[in-house]
JSON list of C-alpha atoms in Angstrom, two decimals:
[
{"chain": "W", "resi": 267, "resn": "GLN", "atom": "CA", "xyz": [-0.94, 8.85, -17.06]},
{"chain": "W", "resi": 268, "resn": "LYS", "atom": "CA", "xyz": [1.28, 9.18, -14.04]},
{"chain": "W", "resi": 269, "resn": "GLU", "atom": "CA", "xyz": [3.35, 6.03, -13.72]},
{"chain": "W", "resi": 270, "resn": "VAL", "atom": "CA", "xyz": [5.67, 4.39, -11.30]},
{"chain": "W", "resi": 271, "resn": "GLU", "atom": "CA", "xyz": [7.81, 1.60, -12.67]},
{"chain": "W", "resi": 272, "resn": "GLN", "atom": "CA", "xyz": [9.81, -1.13, -11.04]},
{"chain": "W", "resi": 273, "resn": "ASN", "atom": "CA", "xyz": [11.53, -4.24, -12.29]},
{"chain": "W", "resi": 274, "resn": "SER", "atom": "CA", "xyz": [9.39, -7.15, -11.12]},
{"chain": "W", "resi": 275, "resn": "GLY", "atom": "CA", "xyz": [12.38, -9.39, -10.45]},
{"chain": "W", "resi": 276, "resn": "PRO", "atom": "CA", "xyz": [12.99, -11.69, -8.76]},
{"chain": "W", "resi": 277, "resn": "LEU", "atom": "CA", "xyz": [16.20, -10.08, -7.62]},
{"chain": "W", "resi": 278, "resn": "SER", "atom": "CA", "xyz": [18.37, -12.67, -5.95]},
{"chain": "W", "resi": 279, "resn": "VAL", "atom": "CA", "xyz": [21.24, -11.68, -3.67]},
{"chain": "W", "resi": 280, "resn": "PRO", "atom": "CA", "xyz": [23.35, -13.76, -1.29]},
{"chain": "W", "resi": 281, "resn": "GLU", "atom": "CA", "xyz": [23.03, -13.28, 2.43]},
{"chain": "W", "resi": 282, "resn": "GLY", "atom": "CA", "xyz": [25.18, -10.39, 3.63]},
{"chain": "W", "resi": 283, "resn": "ALA", "atom": "CA", "xyz": [25.24, -8.64, 0.26]},
{"chain": "W", "resi": 284, "resn": "ILE", "atom": "CA", "xyz": [23.77, -5.27, -0.67]},
{"chain": "W", "resi": 285, "resn": "ALA", "atom": "CA", "xyz": [20.41, -5.39, -2.43]},
{"chain": "W", "resi": 286, "resn": "SER", "atom": "CA", "xyz": [19.64, -2.48, -4.73]},
{"chain": "W", "resi": 287, "resn": "LEU", "atom": "CA", "xyz": [16.06, -1.80, -5.73]},
{"chain": "W", "resi": 288, "resn": "ASN", "atom": "CA", "xyz": [15.16, 0.84, -8.27]},
{"chain": "W", "resi": 289, "resn": "CYS", "atom": "CA", "xyz": [12.07, 2.80, -9.18]},
{"chain": "W", "resi": 290, "resn": "THR", "atom": "CA", "xyz": [11.37, 5.44, -11.82]},
{"chain": "W", "resi": 291, "resn": "TYR", "atom": "CA", "xyz": [8.42, 7.78, -12.00]},
{"chain": "W", "resi": 292, "resn": "SER", "atom": "CA", "xyz": [6.96, 9.88, -14.76]},
{"chain": "W", "resi": 293, "resn": "ASP", "atom": "CA", "xyz": [5.51, 12.91, -12.95]},
{"chain": "W", "resi": 294, "resn": "ARG", "atom": "CA", "xyz": [8.27, 15.47, -12.56]},
{"chain": "W", "resi": 295, "resn": "GLY", "atom": "CA", "xyz": [6.18, 17.38, -10.02]},
{"chain": "W", "resi": 296, "resn": "SER", "atom": "CA", "xyz": [6.15, 14.52, -7.50]},
{"chain": "W", "resi": 297, "resn": "GLN", "atom": "CA", "xyz": [7.26, 15.51, -4.03]},
{"chain": "W", "resi": 298, "resn": "SER", "atom": "CA", "xyz": [6.88, 12.50, -1.76]},
{"chain": "W", "resi": 299, "resn": "PHE", "atom": "CA", "xyz": [8.35, 9.04, -2.16]},
{"chain": "W", "resi": 300, "resn": "PHE", "atom": "CA", "xyz": [7.92, 5.89, -0.14]},
{"chain": "W", "resi": 301, "resn": "TRP", "atom": "CA", "xyz": [9.21, 2.35, 0.08]},
{"chain": "W", "resi": 302, "resn": "TYR", "atom": "CA", "xyz": [6.99, -0.37, 1.47]},
{"chain": "W", "resi": 303, "resn": "ARG", "atom": "CA", "xyz": [7.79, -4.02, 2.12]},
{"chain": "W", "resi": 304, "resn": "GLN", "atom": "CA", "xyz": [5.15, -6.69, 1.60]},
{"chain": "W", "resi": 305, "resn": "TYR", "atom": "CA", "xyz": [5.58, -10.25, 2.71]},
{"chain": "W", "resi": 306, "resn": "SER", "atom": "CA", "xyz": [3.54, -12.89, 0.90]},
{"chain": "W", "resi": 307, "resn": "GLY", "atom": "CA", "xyz": [-0.03, -12.89, 2.17]},
{"chain": "W", "resi": 308, "resn": "LYS", "atom": "CA", "xyz": [0.48, -9.80, 4.31]},
{"chain": "W", "resi": 309, "resn": "SER", "atom": "CA", "xyz": [-0.24, -6.11, 3.89]},
{"chain": "W", "resi": 310, "resn": "PRO", "atom": "CA", "xyz": [2.44, -3.54, 3.04]},
{"chain": "W", "resi": 311, "resn": "GLU", "atom": "CA", "xyz": [4.50, -2.03, 5.83]},
{"chain": "W", "resi": 312, "resn": "LEU", "atom": "CA", "xyz": [6.32, 1.27, 5.56]},
{"chain": "W", "resi": 313, "resn": "ILE", "atom": "CA", "xyz": [10.10, 1.12, 5.39]},
{"chain": "W", "resi": 314, "resn": "MET", "atom": "CA", "xyz": [11.04, 4.68, 4.56]},
{"chain": "W", "resi": 315, "resn": "SER", "atom": "CA", "xyz": [9.86, 7.95, 3.18]},
{"chain": "W", "resi": 316, "resn": "ILE", "atom": "CA", "xyz": [12.02, 10.48, 1.37]},
{"chain": "W", "resi": 317, "resn": "TYR", "atom": "CA", "xyz": [11.25, 13.98, 0.21]},
{"chain": "W", "resi": 318, "resn": "SER", "atom": "CA", "xyz": [14.56, 15.64, -0.68]},
{"chain": "W", "resi": 319, "resn": "ASN", "atom": "CA", "xyz": [17.28, 14.81, -3.17]},
{"chain": "W", "resi": 320, "resn": "GLY", "atom": "CA", "xyz": [20.09, 12.72, -1.77]},
{"chain": "W", "resi": 321, "resn": "ASP", "atom": "CA", "xyz": [20.35, 9.84, 0.63]},
{"chain": "W", "resi": 322, "resn": "LYS", "atom": "CA", "xyz": [18.37, 9.01, 3.74]},
{"chain": "W", "resi": 323, "resn": "GLU", "atom": "CA", "xyz": [19.59, 6.24, 5.98]},
{"chain": "W", "resi": 324, "resn": "ASP", "atom": "CA", "xyz": [17.69, 4.21, 8.56]},
{"chain": "W", "resi": 325, "resn": "GLY", "atom": "CA", "xyz": [19.53, 1.24, 9.95]},
{"chain": "W", "resi": 326, "resn": "ARG", "atom": "CA", "xyz": [20.38, -1.15, 7.11]},
{"chain": "W", "resi": 327, "resn": "PHE", "atom": "CA", "xyz": [18.17, 0.74, 4.69]},
{"chain": "W", "resi": 328, "resn": "THR", "atom": "CA", "xyz": [19.16, 3.72, 2.56]},
{"chain": "W", "resi": 329, "resn": "ALA", "atom": "CA", "xyz": [16.74, 5.50, 0.27]},
{"chain": "W", "resi": 330, "resn": "GLN", "atom": "CA", "xyz": [18.18, 7.59, -2.56]},
{"chain": "W", "resi": 331, "resn": "LEU", "atom": "CA", "xyz": [16.26, 10.23, -4.48]},
{"chain": "W", "resi": 332, "resn": "ASN", "atom": "CA", "xyz": [17.23, 11.98, -7.68]},
{"chain": "W", "resi": 333, "resn": "LYS", "atom": "CA", "xyz": [14.43, 14.23, -8.85]},
{"chain": "W", "resi": 334, "resn": "ALA", "atom": "CA", "xyz": [16.31, 15.42, -11.92]},
{"chain": "W", "resi": 335, "resn": "SER", "atom": "CA", "xyz": [16.57, 11.85, -13.20]},
{"chain": "W", "resi": 336, "resn": "GLN", "atom": "CA", "xyz": [13.19, 10.90, -11.72]},
{"chain": "W", "resi": 337, "resn": "TYR", "atom": "CA", "xyz": [14.31, 7.84, -9.88]},
{"chain": "W", "resi": 338, "resn": "VAL", "atom": "CA", "xyz": [14.29, 6.63, -6.33]},
{"chain": "W", "resi": 339, "resn": "SER", "atom": "CA", "xyz": [16.16, 3.63, -5.04]},
{"chain": "W", "resi": 340, "resn": "LEU", "atom": "CA", "xyz": [16.41, 1.54, -1.91]},
{"chain": "W", "resi": 341, "resn": "LEU", "atom": "CA", "xyz": [19.61, -0.09, -0.74]},
{"chain": "W", "resi": 342, "resn": "ILE", "atom": "CA", "xyz": [19.53, -2.87, 1.81]},
{"chain": "W", "resi": 343, "resn": "ARG", "atom": "CA", "xyz": [22.89, -3.57, 3.41]},
{"chain": "W", "resi": 344, "resn": "ASP", "atom": "CA", "xyz": [23.83, -6.90, 4.98]},
{"chain": "W", "resi": 345, "resn": "SER", "atom": "CA", "xyz": [20.78, -8.55, 3.41]},
{"chain": "W", "resi": 346, "resn": "GLN", "atom": "CA", "xyz": [19.13, -11.24, 5.50]},
{"chain": "W", "resi": 347, "resn": "PRO", "atom": "CA", "xyz": [16.79, -14.06, 4.47]},
{"chain": "W", "resi": 348, "resn": "SER", "atom": "CA", "xyz": [14.08, -12.23, 6.42]},
{"chain": "W", "resi": 349, "resn": "ASP", "atom": "CA", "xyz": [14.39, -9.38, 3.90]},
{"chain": "W", "resi": 350, "resn": "SER", "atom": "CA", "xyz": [12.95, -11.67, 1.23]},
{"chain": "W", "resi": 351, "resn": "ALA", "atom": "CA", "xyz": [9.72, -9.94, 0.24]},
{"chain": "W", "resi": 352, "resn": "THR", "atom": "CA", "xyz": [8.21, -7.73, -2.42]},
{"chain": "W", "resi": 353, "resn": "TYR", "atom": "CA", "xyz": [9.27, -4.10, -2.22]},
{"chain": "W", "resi": 354, "resn": "LEU", "atom": "CA", "xyz": [6.79, -1.48, -3.39]},
{"chain": "W", "resi": 355, "resn": "CYS", "atom": "CA", "xyz": [7.76, 1.98, -4.50]},
{"chain": "W", "resi": 356, "resn": "ALA", "atom": "CA", "xyz": [5.06, 4.61, -4.02]},
{"chain": "W", "resi": 357, "resn": "VAL", "atom": "CA", "xyz": [4.93, 8.18, -5.20]},
{"chain": "W", "resi": 358, "resn": "ASN", "atom": "CA", "xyz": [2.58, 11.03, -4.37]},
{"chain": "W", "resi": 359, "resn": "THR", "atom": "CA", "xyz": [1.86, 12.17, -7.88]},
{"chain": "W", "resi": 360, "resn": "GLY", "atom": "CA", "xyz": [-1.28, 14.21, -7.65]},
{"chain": "W", "resi": 361, "resn": "GLY", "atom": "CA", "xyz": [-1.25, 16.06, -4.38]},
{"chain": "W", "resi": 362, "resn": "GLY", "atom": "CA", "xyz": [-3.57, 15.22, -1.56]},
{"chain": "W", "resi": 363, "resn": "ASN", "atom": "CA", "xyz": [-2.55, 11.97, 0.09]},
{"chain": "W", "resi": 364, "resn": "LYS", "atom": "CA", "xyz": [-3.10, 9.61, -2.84]},
{"chain": "W", "resi": 365, "resn": "LEU", "atom": "CA", "xyz": [-0.14, 7.44, -3.77]},
{"chain": "W", "resi": 366, "resn": "THR", "atom": "CA", "xyz": [0.67, 5.70, -7.02]},
{"chain": "W", "resi": 367, "resn": "PHE", "atom": "CA", "xyz": [2.31, 2.33, -6.45]},
{"chain": "W", "resi": 368, "resn": "GLY", "atom": "CA", "xyz": [4.70, 0.44, -8.64]},
{"chain": "W", "resi": 369, "resn": "THR", "atom": "CA", "xyz": [4.07, -3.22, -9.26]},
{"chain": "W", "resi": 370, "resn": "GLY", "atom": "CA", "xyz": [6.83, -4.17, -6.84]},
{"chain": "W", "resi": 371, "resn": "THR", "atom": "CA", "xyz": [10.18, -5.94, -7.01]},
{"chain": "W", "resi": 372, "resn": "GLN", "atom": "CA", "xyz": [10.48, -9.38, -5.50]},
{"chain": "W", "resi": 373, "resn": "LEU", "atom": "CA", "xyz": [13.68, -9.77, -3.51]},
{"chain": "W", "resi": 374, "resn": "LYS", "atom": "CA", "xyz": [15.10, -13.17, -2.60]},
{"chain": "W", "resi": 375, "resn": "VAL", "atom": "CA", "xyz": [17.99, -13.34, -0.16]},
{"chain": "W", "resi": 376, "resn": "GLU", "atom": "CA", "xyz": [19.69, -16.70, -0.43]},
{"chain": "W", "resi": 377, "resn": "LEU", "atom": "CA", "xyz": [21.70, -18.50, 2.19]},
{"chain": "G", "resi": 298, "resn": "GLY", "atom": "CA", "xyz": [2.63, 5.15, 16.47]},
{"chain": "G", "resi": 299, "resn": "ALA", "atom": "CA", "xyz": [0.54, 4.86, 13.29]},
{"chain": "G", "resi": 300, "resn": "VAL", "atom": "CA", "xyz": [-1.35, 1.65, 13.95]},
{"chain": "G", "resi": 301, "resn": "VAL", "atom": "CA", "xyz": [-4.23, 0.71, 11.68]},
{"chain": "G", "resi": 302, "resn": "SER", "atom": "CA", "xyz": [-6.49, -2.23, 12.40]},
{"chain": "G", "resi": 303, "resn": "GLN", "atom": "CA", "xyz": [-8.96, -4.11, 10.23]},
{"chain": "G", "resi": 304, "resn": "HIS", "atom": "CA", "xyz": [-11.77, -6.39, 11.16]},
{"chain": "G", "resi": 305, "resn": "PRO", "atom": "CA", "xyz": [-12.39, -9.14, 10.33]},
{"chain": "G", "resi": 306, "resn": "SER", "atom": "CA", "xyz": [-9.04, -10.53, 9.22]},
{"chain": "G", "resi": 307, "resn": "TRP", "atom": "CA", "xyz": [-10.78, -13.11, 7.11]},
{"chain": "G", "resi": 308, "resn": "VAL", "atom": "CA", "xyz": [-14.36, -13.85, 6.14]},
{"chain": "G", "resi": 309, "resn": "ILE", "atom": "CA", "xyz": [-16.15, -16.54, 4.16]},
{"chain": "G", "resi": 310, "resn": "CYS", "atom": "CA", "xyz": [-19.62, -15.81, 2.87]},
{"chain": "G", "resi": 311, "resn": "LYS", "atom": "CA", "xyz": [-22.19, -17.19, 0.49]},
{"chain": "G", "resi": 312, "resn": "SER", "atom": "CA", "xyz": [-22.78, -15.65, -2.90]},
{"chain": "G", "resi": 313, "resn": "GLY", "atom": "CA", "xyz": [-25.38, -12.89, -2.76]},
{"chain": "G", "resi": 314, "resn": "THR", "atom": "CA", "xyz": [-24.72, -11.81, 0.80]},
{"chain": "G", "resi": 315, "resn": "SER", "atom": "CA", "xyz": [-23.14, -8.55, 1.96]},
{"chain": "G", "resi": 316, "resn": "VAL", "atom": "CA", "xyz": [-19.95, -8.24, 3.95]},
{"chain": "G", "resi": 317, "resn": "LYS", "atom": "CA", "xyz": [-18.77, -5.26, 6.00]},
{"chain": "G", "resi": 318, "resn": "ILE", "atom": "CA", "xyz": [-15.09, -4.62, 6.68]},
{"chain": "G", "resi": 319, "resn": "GLU", "atom": "CA", "xyz": [-13.97, -2.10, 9.29]},
{"chain": "G", "resi": 320, "resn": "CYS", "atom": "CA", "xyz": [-10.78, -0.07, 9.22]},
{"chain": "G", "resi": 321, "resn": "ARG", "atom": "CA", "xyz": [-9.67, 1.85, 12.30]},
{"chain": "G", "resi": 322, "resn": "SER", "atom": "CA", "xyz": [-6.76, 4.15, 13.02]},
{"chain": "G", "resi": 323, "resn": "LEU", "atom": "CA", "xyz": [-5.90, 3.34, 16.61]},
{"chain": "G", "resi": 324, "resn": "ASP", "atom": "CA", "xyz": [-3.46, 6.05, 17.64]},
{"chain": "G", "resi": 325, "resn": "PHE", "atom": "CA", "xyz": [-4.04, 8.92, 15.26]},
{"chain": "G", "resi": 326, "resn": "GLN", "atom": "CA", "xyz": [-6.84, 10.73, 13.50]},
{"chain": "G", "resi": 327, "resn": "ALA", "atom": "CA", "xyz": [-7.01, 9.83, 9.83]},
{"chain": "G", "resi": 328, "resn": "THR", "atom": "CA", "xyz": [-8.48, 12.53, 7.64]},
{"chain": "G", "resi": 329, "resn": "THR", "atom": "CA", "xyz": [-8.14, 10.26, 4.64]},
{"chain": "G", "resi": 330, "resn": "MET", "atom": "CA", "xyz": [-8.54, 6.52, 4.34]},
{"chain": "G", "resi": 331, "resn": "PHE", "atom": "CA", "xyz": [-7.95, 4.41, 1.27]},
{"chain": "G", "resi": 332, "resn": "TRP", "atom": "CA", "xyz": [-9.30, 1.04, 0.22]},
{"chain": "G", "resi": 333, "resn": "TYR", "atom": "CA", "xyz": [-7.25, -1.30, -1.92]},
{"chain": "G", "resi": 334, "resn": "ARG", "atom": "CA", "xyz": [-7.83, -4.72, -3.41]},
{"chain": "G", "resi": 335, "resn": "GLN", "atom": "CA", "xyz": [-5.10, -7.17, -4.22]},
{"chain": "G", "resi": 336, "resn": "PHE", "atom": "CA", "xyz": [-5.43, -10.40, -6.20]},
{"chain": "G", "resi": 337, "resn": "PRO", "atom": "CA", "xyz": [-2.81, -13.15, -5.80]},
{"chain": "G", "resi": 338, "resn": "LYS", "atom": "CA", "xyz": [0.59, -12.21, -7.21]},
{"chain": "G", "resi": 339, "resn": "GLN", "atom": "CA", "xyz": [-0.70, -8.83, -8.39]},
{"chain": "G", "resi": 340, "resn": "SER", "atom": "CA", "xyz": [-0.04, -5.33, -7.17]},
{"chain": "G", "resi": 341, "resn": "LEU", "atom": "CA", "xyz": [-2.29, -3.16, -5.06]},
{"chain": "G", "resi": 342, "resn": "MET", "atom": "CA", "xyz": [-5.28, -1.71, -6.83]},
{"chain": "G", "resi": 343, "resn": "LEU", "atom": "CA", "xyz": [-6.75, 1.44, -5.33]},
{"chain": "G", "resi": 344, "resn": "MET", "atom": "CA", "xyz": [-10.52, 1.19, -5.14]},
{"chain": "G", "resi": 345, "resn": "ALA", "atom": "CA", "xyz": [-11.50, 4.43, -3.46]},
{"chain": "G", "resi": 346, "resn": "THR", "atom": "CA", "xyz": [-10.41, 7.33, -1.32]},
{"chain": "G", "resi": 347, "resn": "SER", "atom": "CA", "xyz": [-12.54, 8.49, 1.56]},
{"chain": "G", "resi": 348, "resn": "ASN", "atom": "CA", "xyz": [-12.36, 11.65, 3.60]},
{"chain": "G", "resi": 349, "resn": "GLU", "atom": "CA", "xyz": [-14.08, 11.96, 6.93]},
{"chain": "G", "resi": 350, "resn": "GLY", "atom": "CA", "xyz": [-17.58, 13.29, 6.58]},
{"chain": "G", "resi": 351, "resn": "SER", "atom": "CA", "xyz": [-17.73, 13.30, 2.80]},
{"chain": "G", "resi": 352, "resn": "LYS", "atom": "CA", "xyz": [-18.53, 10.90, 0.01]},
{"chain": "G", "resi": 353, "resn": "ALA", "atom": "CA", "xyz": [-15.84, 8.53, -1.17]},
{"chain": "G", "resi": 354, "resn": "THR", "atom": "CA", "xyz": [-14.08, 9.07, -4.47]},
{"chain": "G", "resi": 355, "resn": "TYR", "atom": "CA", "xyz": [-14.01, 5.86, -6.47]},
{"chain": "G", "resi": 356, "resn": "GLU", "atom": "CA", "xyz": [-11.40, 4.88, -9.03]},
{"chain": "G", "resi": 357, "resn": "GLN", "atom": "CA", "xyz": [-12.45, 4.27, -12.58]},
{"chain": "G", "resi": 358, "resn": "GLY", "atom": "CA", "xyz": [-14.07, 0.88, -13.03]},
{"chain": "G", "resi": 359, "resn": "VAL", "atom": "CA", "xyz": [-15.01, 0.41, -9.38]},
{"chain": "G", "resi": 360, "resn": "GLU", "atom": "CA", "xyz": [-18.76, 0.08, -8.86]},
{"chain": "G", "resi": 361, "resn": "LYS", "atom": "CA", "xyz": [-19.98, 2.55, -6.28]},
{"chain": "G", "resi": 362, "resn": "ASP", "atom": "CA", "xyz": [-23.17, 0.66, -5.57]},
{"chain": "G", "resi": 363, "resn": "LYS", "atom": "CA", "xyz": [-21.34, -2.58, -5.02]},
{"chain": "G", "resi": 364, "resn": "PHE", "atom": "CA", "xyz": [-18.56, -1.29, -2.80]},
{"chain": "G", "resi": 365, "resn": "LEU", "atom": "CA", "xyz": [-20.12, 1.06, -0.26]},
{"chain": "G", "resi": 366, "resn": "ILE", "atom": "CA", "xyz": [-17.69, 3.15, 1.73]},
{"chain": "G", "resi": 367, "resn": "ASN", "atom": "CA", "xyz": [-18.51, 5.12, 4.85]},
{"chain": "G", "resi": 368, "resn": "HIS", "atom": "CA", "xyz": [-16.00, 7.30, 6.69]},
{"chain": "G", "resi": 369, "resn": "ALA", "atom": "CA", "xyz": [-18.10, 8.44, 9.60]},
{"chain": "G", "resi": 370, "resn": "SER", "atom": "CA", "xyz": [-15.32, 9.52, 11.95]},
{"chain": "G", "resi": 371, "resn": "LEU", "atom": "CA", "xyz": [-11.64, 10.39, 11.95]},
{"chain": "G", "resi": 372, "resn": "THR", "atom": "CA", "xyz": [-10.81, 6.89, 13.17]},
{"chain": "G", "resi": 373, "resn": "LEU", "atom": "CA", "xyz": [-13.23, 4.61, 11.35]},
{"chain": "G", "resi": 374, "resn": "SER", "atom": "CA", "xyz": [-14.01, 3.76, 7.75]},
{"chain": "G", "resi": 375, "resn": "THR", "atom": "CA", "xyz": [-16.07, 0.84, 6.55]},
{"chain": "G", "resi": 376, "resn": "LEU", "atom": "CA", "xyz": [-16.25, -0.99, 3.24]},
{"chain": "G", "resi": 377, "resn": "THR", "atom": "CA", "xyz": [-19.37, -3.01, 2.49]},
{"chain": "G", "resi": 378, "resn": "VAL", "atom": "CA", "xyz": [-19.26, -5.46, -0.37]},
{"chain": "G", "resi": 379, "resn": "THR", "atom": "CA", "xyz": [-22.89, -5.82, -1.40]},
{"chain": "G", "resi": 380, "resn": "SER", "atom": "CA", "xyz": [-24.30, -8.91, -3.10]},
{"chain": "G", "resi": 381, "resn": "ALA", "atom": "CA", "xyz": [-20.89, -10.53, -3.11]},
{"chain": "G", "resi": 382, "resn": "HIS", "atom": "CA", "xyz": [-19.98, -12.99, -5.85]},
{"chain": "G", "resi": 383, "resn": "PRO", "atom": "CA", "xyz": [-17.02, -15.37, -6.19]},
{"chain": "G", "resi": 384, "resn": "GLU", "atom": "CA", "xyz": [-15.16, -12.88, -8.39]},
{"chain": "G", "resi": 385, "resn": "ASP", "atom": "CA", "xyz": [-15.14, -10.48, -5.42]},
{"chain": "G", "resi": 386, "resn": "SER", "atom": "CA", "xyz": [-12.93, -12.89, -3.51]},
{"chain": "G", "resi": 387, "resn": "SER", "atom": "CA", "xyz": [-9.75, -10.99, -2.83]},
{"chain": "G", "resi": 388, "resn": "PHE", "atom": "CA", "xyz": [-7.49, -9.43, -0.23]},
{"chain": "G", "resi": 389, "resn": "TYR", "atom": "CA", "xyz": [-8.93, -6.07, 0.84]},
{"chain": "G", "resi": 390, "resn": "ILE", "atom": "CA", "xyz": [-6.54, -3.66, 2.52]},
{"chain": "G", "resi": 391, "resn": "CYS", "atom": "CA", "xyz": [-7.19, -0.25, 3.98]},
{"chain": "G", "resi": 392, "resn": "SER", "atom": "CA", "xyz": [-4.70, 2.48, 4.70]},
{"chain": "G", "resi": 393, "resn": "ALA", "atom": "CA", "xyz": [-4.92, 5.72, 6.60]},
{"chain": "G", "resi": 394, "resn": "SER", "atom": "CA", "xyz": [-3.15, 9.02, 6.42]},
{"chain": "G", "resi": 395, "resn": "GLY", "atom": "CA", "xyz": [-3.55, 12.58, 7.51]},
{"chain": "G", "resi": 396, "resn": "ALA", "atom": "CA", "xyz": [-1.78, 12.79, 10.82]},
{"chain": "G", "resi": 397, "resn": "ALA", "atom": "CA", "xyz": [-0.07, 16.14, 10.84]},
{"chain": "G", "resi": 398, "resn": "LEU", "atom": "CA", "xyz": [3.18, 14.62, 12.00]},
{"chain": "G", "resi": 399, "resn": "TRP", "atom": "CA", "xyz": [3.39, 12.16, 9.13]},
{"chain": "G", "resi": 400, "resn": "GLY", "atom": "CA", "xyz": [2.00, 14.18, 6.24]},
{"chain": "G", "resi": 401, "resn": "ASP", "atom": "CA", "xyz": [0.91, 12.08, 3.29]},
{"chain": "G", "resi": 402, "resn": "THR", "atom": "CA", "xyz": [2.38, 8.83, 4.56]},
{"chain": "G", "resi": 403, "resn": "GLN", "atom": "CA", "xyz": [-0.09, 5.96, 4.33]},
{"chain": "G", "resi": 404, "resn": "TYR", "atom": "CA", "xyz": [-0.14, 3.30, 7.02]},
{"chain": "G", "resi": 405, "resn": "PHE", "atom": "CA", "xyz": [-1.76, 0.03, 6.12]},
{"chain": "G", "resi": 406, "resn": "GLY", "atom": "CA", "xyz": [-4.07, -2.21, 8.05]},
{"chain": "G", "resi": 407, "resn": "PRO", "atom": "CA", "xyz": [-3.35, -5.95, 8.14]},
{"chain": "G", "resi": 408, "resn": "GLY", "atom": "CA", "xyz": [-5.93, -6.69, 5.44]},
{"chain": "G", "resi": 409, "resn": "THR", "atom": "CA", "xyz": [-9.10, -8.75, 5.17]},
{"chain": "G", "resi": 410, "resn": "ARG", "atom": "CA", "xyz": [-9.19, -11.89, 3.10]},
{"chain": "G", "resi": 411, "resn": "LEU", "atom": "CA", "xyz": [-12.64, -12.36, 1.59]},
{"chain": "G", "resi": 412, "resn": "THR", "atom": "CA", "xyz": [-13.76, -15.66, 0.13]},
{"chain": "G", "resi": 413, "resn": "VAL", "atom": "CA", "xyz": [-17.15, -15.81, -1.55]},
{"chain": "G", "resi": 414, "resn": "LEU", "atom": "CA", "xyz": [-18.52, -19.31, -2.10]}
]
């Protein structure tokens, strides 16, 4: 079974710190990777996609992909209380457009 | 771009009735739409995948006759919960993908909260 795993948390960081969220996946053939943010009671919203090994930066967010080690991470710099949410890692494991989601990591940014 | 809408945003119905939820891609053509269900404090559960003009593909354990999916156009998919019961109360979320520019990225609608009394 193709799996995507995340630590459920909660991960607590102080305001202004860097939050590091990690995700591992089992299907070595995966090509597309996504991070979504989900606030309580809301639907997921796309933060970033990444397809190639290395880092991809977008504002305060940096996605990192290492296909050899089968992990993808999300760094949030200068964390704000508004970043408090559940972060979902998603991987395209089977081709087509179907994604496999991790169970999510809850992030709490404390004042 | 990549805006997906859902209607209604919430619905309350009596047990035994049917409820239809619409999912629309507003600014792109979605060749594939997905329907998810999410219970409180749990992760997304994929129910089915639908491609425009063809029958939906349901995930294991999802009743096809209970959750009817129609993807009649490149911008509209509907989910009908037939003979709803209290255990069907959940947060139903659709997503859409297929725009050439965005590849396999899925964009989510705002969700529909269903309460069955």
